[in-house]
Amino acid sequence: MKVGVLALQGGFAEHIAALNRLNVPYVEIRKKADFDDTVDVLILPGGESTVIGKLLHQTGLFLPIQERIQNGMPVWGTCAGLILLANRISNEKHAYLKGIDLTACRNAYGRQLGSFETQEEFRGIGIVPMTFIRAPYIESIGEGVTPLSFFDRKITAAENDTILVTAYHPELTDDTRVLEYFLRKAEKFI
Ligand code: GLN
């Protein structure tokens, strides 16, 4: 399995470090030519969703990635990556790539609680450390979407058949169980 890590902006290096810890081959996606048919699955890192959205268009990556998502490529989005994959964003006019039937709220924890760490149950894994950095949460989910974790009664991770989204950053901790969960999930589709 070859994992693509979108490396236009934001925290892609942390995802790469986690993949290295598990000895999983990856390629950094910076331009259209990097995103060829040999990329089986994609990770969209944290960062600034507005900036990543713009860069996806500027590099010509937006449409090829969107097409592969629609054709069932497994994708994991963390934080800004979640926003890019949400079918709706309650406090933005437009969604980005889309792919998972949920409504995300950007910068949902406000200034006071902009960044924080906690530990909560992740369905099927157990208690995992969760680092939130100006994170979104998931306001509502549609059919075919399963919530996987909560914080303060808000959904903070969810999945459909092929897509996993987390509002927090498992890649910022030493704990690779969420990455391993995604890779196991992805294996079924490639
Ligand atoms: N606040 C950022 C956004 O709206 C997300 C922050 C992050 O990815 N850590 O895109």
Tab-separated table of C-alpha atoms and ligand atoms in Angstrom:
chain	number	residue	atom	x	y	z
A	1	MET	CA	0.000	0.000	0.000
A	2	LYS	CA	1.358	3.403	-0.957
A	3	VAL	CA	0.153	6.262	1.199
A	4	GLY	CA	0.027	9.783	-0.184
A	5	VAL	CA	0.438	12.629	2.295
A	6	LEU	CA	-0.804	15.986	1.056
A	7	ALA	CA	2.190	18.257	1.695
A	8	LEU	CA	1.031	21.683	0.544
A	9	GLN	CA	0.800	23.354	3.954
A	10	GLY	CA	0.407	22.494	7.621
A	11	GLY	CA	1.354	19.476	9.699
A	12	PHE	CA	2.271	16.880	7.102
A	13	ALA	CA	5.707	16.190	8.649
A	14	GLU	CA	4.071	14.729	11.760
A	15	HIS	CA	2.038	12.281	9.675
A	16	ILE	CA	5.206	11.287	7.820
A	17	ALA	CA	7.011	10.699	11.114
A	18	ALA	CA	4.169	8.428	12.267
A	19	LEU	CA	4.244	6.491	8.953
A	20	ASN	CA	8.007	6.105	9.334
A	21	ARG	CA	7.518	4.689	12.822
A	22	LEU	CA	5.328	1.979	11.276
A	23	ASN	CA	7.625	1.525	8.239
A	24	VAL	CA	4.782	2.342	5.843
A	25	PRO	CA	5.900	3.643	2.417
A	26	TYR	CA	4.549	7.049	1.501
A	27	VAL	CA	4.878	9.824	-1.037
A	28	GLU	CA	4.548	13.559	-0.405
A	29	ILE	CA	1.915	15.088	-2.646
A	30	ARG	CA	2.874	18.629	-3.681
A	31	LYS	CA	1.964	18.727	-7.358
A	32	LYS	CA	-0.252	16.936	-9.822
A	33	ALA	CA	2.473	14.571	-11.016
A	34	ASP	CA	2.959	13.251	-7.455
A	35	PHE	CA	-0.627	12.071	-7.331
A	36	ASP	CA	-0.593	9.222	-9.813
A	37	ASP	CA	-2.398	5.882	-9.859
A	38	THR	CA	0.185	4.286	-7.592
A	39	VAL	CA	-1.094	6.328	-4.648
A	40	ASP	CA	-3.594	4.026	-2.935
A	41	VAL	CA	-4.722	6.105	0.011
A	42	LEU	CA	-4.407	9.716	1.073
A	43	ILE	CA	-3.828	11.598	4.316
A	44	LEU	CA	-4.937	15.236	4.543
A	45	PRO	CA	-3.054	16.913	7.406
A	46	GLY	CA	-3.955	19.743	9.746
A	47	GLY	CA	-3.165	23.295	8.798
A	48	GLU	CA	-5.336	26.077	7.490
A	49	SER	CA	-8.192	24.692	5.423
A	50	THR	CA	-8.672	27.960	3.507
A	51	VAL	CA	-4.991	27.975	2.479
A	52	ILE	CA	-4.880	24.268	1.631
A	53	GLY	CA	-8.110	24.701	-0.359
A	54	LYS	CA	-6.546	27.519	-2.394
A	55	LEU	CA	-3.314	25.588	-2.966
A	56	LEU	CA	-5.253	22.513	-4.093
A	57	HIS	CA	-6.719	24.637	-6.888
A	58	GLN	CA	-3.453	26.400	-7.737
A	59	THR	CA	-1.584	23.118	-8.086
A	60	GLY	CA	-4.329	21.464	-10.129
A	61	LEU	CA	-4.645	18.768	-7.463
A	62	PHE	CA	-8.203	19.597	-6.452
A	63	LEU	CA	-10.098	17.806	-9.233
A	64	PRO	CA	-7.918	14.660	-9.483
A	65	ILE	CA	-8.118	14.164	-5.707
A	66	GLN	CA	-11.865	14.816	-5.664
A	67	GLU	CA	-12.377	12.309	-8.463
A	68	ARG	CA	-10.412	9.599	-6.643
A	69	ILE	CA	-12.385	10.293	-3.443
A	70	GLN	CA	-15.625	9.889	-5.366
A	71	ASN	CA	-14.292	6.619	-6.769
A	72	GLY	CA	-13.649	5.244	-3.291
A	73	MET	CA	-10.023	6.065	-2.468
A	74	PRO	CA	-9.580	5.749	1.321
A	75	VAL	CA	-8.748	9.088	2.941
A	76	TRP	CA	-7.988	10.233	6.475
A	77	GLY	CA	-8.355	13.922	7.276
A	78	THR	CA	-7.121	15.427	10.527
A	79	CYS	CA	-8.456	18.807	11.664
A	80	ALA	CA	-8.178	21.016	8.529
A	81	GLY	CA	-8.297	17.707	6.628
A	82	LEU	CA	-11.672	17.005	8.250
A	83	ILE	CA	-12.910	20.403	7.042
A	84	LEU	CA	-11.710	19.659	3.497
A	85	LEU	CA	-13.630	16.353	3.476
A	86	ALA	CA	-16.875	17.601	5.066
A	87	ASN	CA	-19.861	17.805	2.751
A	88	ARG	CA	-20.967	20.932	4.638
A	89	ILE	CA	-19.252	23.568	6.801
A	90	SER	CA	-21.737	25.457	8.964
A	91	ASN	CA	-19.680	28.657	9.216
A	92	GLU	CA	-18.317	28.759	5.656
A	93	LYS	CA	-20.132	29.404	2.401
A	94	HIS	CA	-18.596	26.533	0.471
A	95	ALA	CA	-17.350	23.059	1.186
A	96	TYR	CA	-14.084	21.829	-0.368
A	97	LEU	CA	-13.348	18.312	-1.624
A	98	LYS	CA	-16.316	16.739	0.186
A	99	GLY	CA	-16.692	12.984	0.583
A	100	ILE	CA	-18.279	12.431	3.987
A	101	ASP	CA	-21.867	13.342	4.772
A	102	LEU	CA	-21.419	15.540	7.820
A	103	THR	CA	-21.512	19.186	8.830
A	104	ALA	CA	-18.299	20.574	10.314
A	105	CYS	CA	-17.998	23.739	12.371
A	106	ARG	CA	-14.614	25.463	11.940
A	107	ASN	CA	-12.644	26.809	14.904
A	108	ALA	CA	-15.443	25.419	17.008
A	109	TYR	CA	-13.850	25.650	20.447
A	110	GLY	CA	-13.347	29.406	20.386
A	111	ARG	CA	-10.348	31.379	21.562
A	112	GLN	CA	-10.432	30.359	25.208
A	113	LEU	CA	-10.177	26.686	24.431
A	114	GLY	CA	-8.297	27.071	21.152
A	115	SER	CA	-5.779	24.328	21.855
A	116	PHE	CA	-5.997	21.596	24.425
A	117	GLU	CA	-5.270	17.962	25.097
A	118	THR	CA	-7.567	15.319	26.434
A	119	GLN	CA	-8.110	11.560	26.433
A	120	GLU	CA	-11.329	10.000	25.298
A	121	GLU	CA	-12.711	6.722	24.036
A	122	PHE	CA	-12.235	6.012	20.325
A	123	ARG	CA	-14.726	3.379	19.175
A	124	GLY	CA	-12.960	0.080	18.562
A	125	ILE	CA	-9.606	1.273	19.923
A	126	GLY	CA	-10.067	2.389	23.544
A	127	ILE	CA	-8.883	5.530	25.299
A	128	VAL	CA	-6.580	7.586	23.063
A	129	PRO	CA	-4.789	10.903	23.606
A	130	MET	CA	-6.315	13.740	21.597
A	131	THR	CA	-4.602	17.014	20.751
A	132	PHE	CA	-6.925	19.775	19.538
A	133	ILE	CA	-5.490	22.861	17.814
A	134	ARG	CA	-8.075	25.434	16.772
A	135	ALA	CA	-10.102	22.405	15.892
A	136	PRO	CA	-13.444	21.912	14.253
A	137	TYR	CA	-16.109	19.630	15.624
A	138	ILE	CA	-18.788	17.692	13.826
A	139	GLU	CA	-22.191	19.287	14.253
A	140	SER	CA	-24.250	16.609	12.590
A	141	ILE	CA	-23.829	13.469	10.543
A	142	GLY	CA	-25.863	11.990	7.708
A	143	GLU	CA	-26.673	8.443	6.731
A	144	GLY	CA	-23.785	6.015	6.436
A	145	VAL	CA	-21.588	8.001	8.839
A	146	THR	CA	-20.605	6.562	12.221
A	147	PRO	CA	-19.354	8.697	15.116
A	148	LEU	CA	-16.138	7.316	16.611
A	149	SER	CA	-15.294	9.721	19.416
A	150	PHE	CA	-16.792	12.581	21.397
A	151	PHE	CA	-15.561	15.436	23.530
A	152	ASP	CA	-17.954	17.555	25.572
A	153	ARG	CA	-20.859	15.751	23.861
A	154	LYS	CA	-19.713	16.879	20.403
A	155	ILE	CA	-18.591	14.382	17.756
A	156	THR	CA	-14.839	14.634	17.214
A	157	ALA	CA	-14.202	11.688	14.870
A	158	ALA	CA	-16.351	9.847	12.342
A	159	GLU	CA	-16.134	7.536	9.378
A	160	ASN	CA	-18.027	6.270	6.380
A	161	ASP	CA	-16.989	3.309	4.225
A	162	THR	CA	-13.756	4.802	2.949
A	163	ILE	CA	-13.198	8.076	4.820
A	164	LEU	CA	-11.997	8.687	8.369
A	165	VAL	CA	-11.985	12.166	9.905
A	166	THR	CA	-10.625	13.303	13.253
A	167	ALA	CA	-10.974	16.840	14.614
A	168	TYR	CA	-7.788	16.279	16.639
A	169	HIS	CA	-4.232	15.252	15.760
A	170	PRO	CA	-3.266	11.660	16.656
A	171	GLU	CA	-0.042	12.268	14.680
A	172	LEU	CA	1.127	14.743	17.337
A	173	THR	CA	1.323	11.986	19.944
A	174	ASP	CA	3.449	8.822	20.057
A	175	ASP	CA	0.285	6.757	19.837
A	176	THR	CA	-0.110	5.308	16.319
A	177	ARG	CA	-3.316	3.338	16.972
A	178	VAL	CA	-5.588	5.705	15.020
A	179	LEU	CA	-3.194	5.599	12.043
A	180	GLU	CA	-3.152	1.800	12.283
A	181	TYR	CA	-6.956	1.819	12.444
A	182	PHE	CA	-7.052	3.869	9.229
A	183	LEU	CA	-4.545	1.609	7.459
A	184	ARG	CA	-6.561	-1.504	8.404
A	185	LYS	CA	-9.729	0.183	7.158
A	186	ALA	CA	-8.013	1.260	3.913
A	187	GLU	CA	-6.612	-2.208	3.212
A	188	LYS	CA	-10.116	-3.502	2.491
A	189	PHE	CA	-10.448	-1.144	-0.479
A	190	ILE	CA	-7.174	-1.587	-2.324
B	1	GLN	N1	-8.450	26.135	12.271
B	1	GLN	C1	-7.972	25.421	11.130
B	1	GLN	C2	-8.935	25.520	9.962
B	1	GLN	O1	-9.992	26.047	10.104
B	1	GLN	C3	-7.731	23.966	11.448
B	1	GLN	C4	-6.641	23.854	12.479
B	1	GLN	C5	-5.823	22.609	12.375
B	1	GLN	O2	-5.788	21.939	11.348
B	1	GLN	N2	-5.095	22.323	13.420
B	1	GLN	O3	-8.654	25.079	8.903
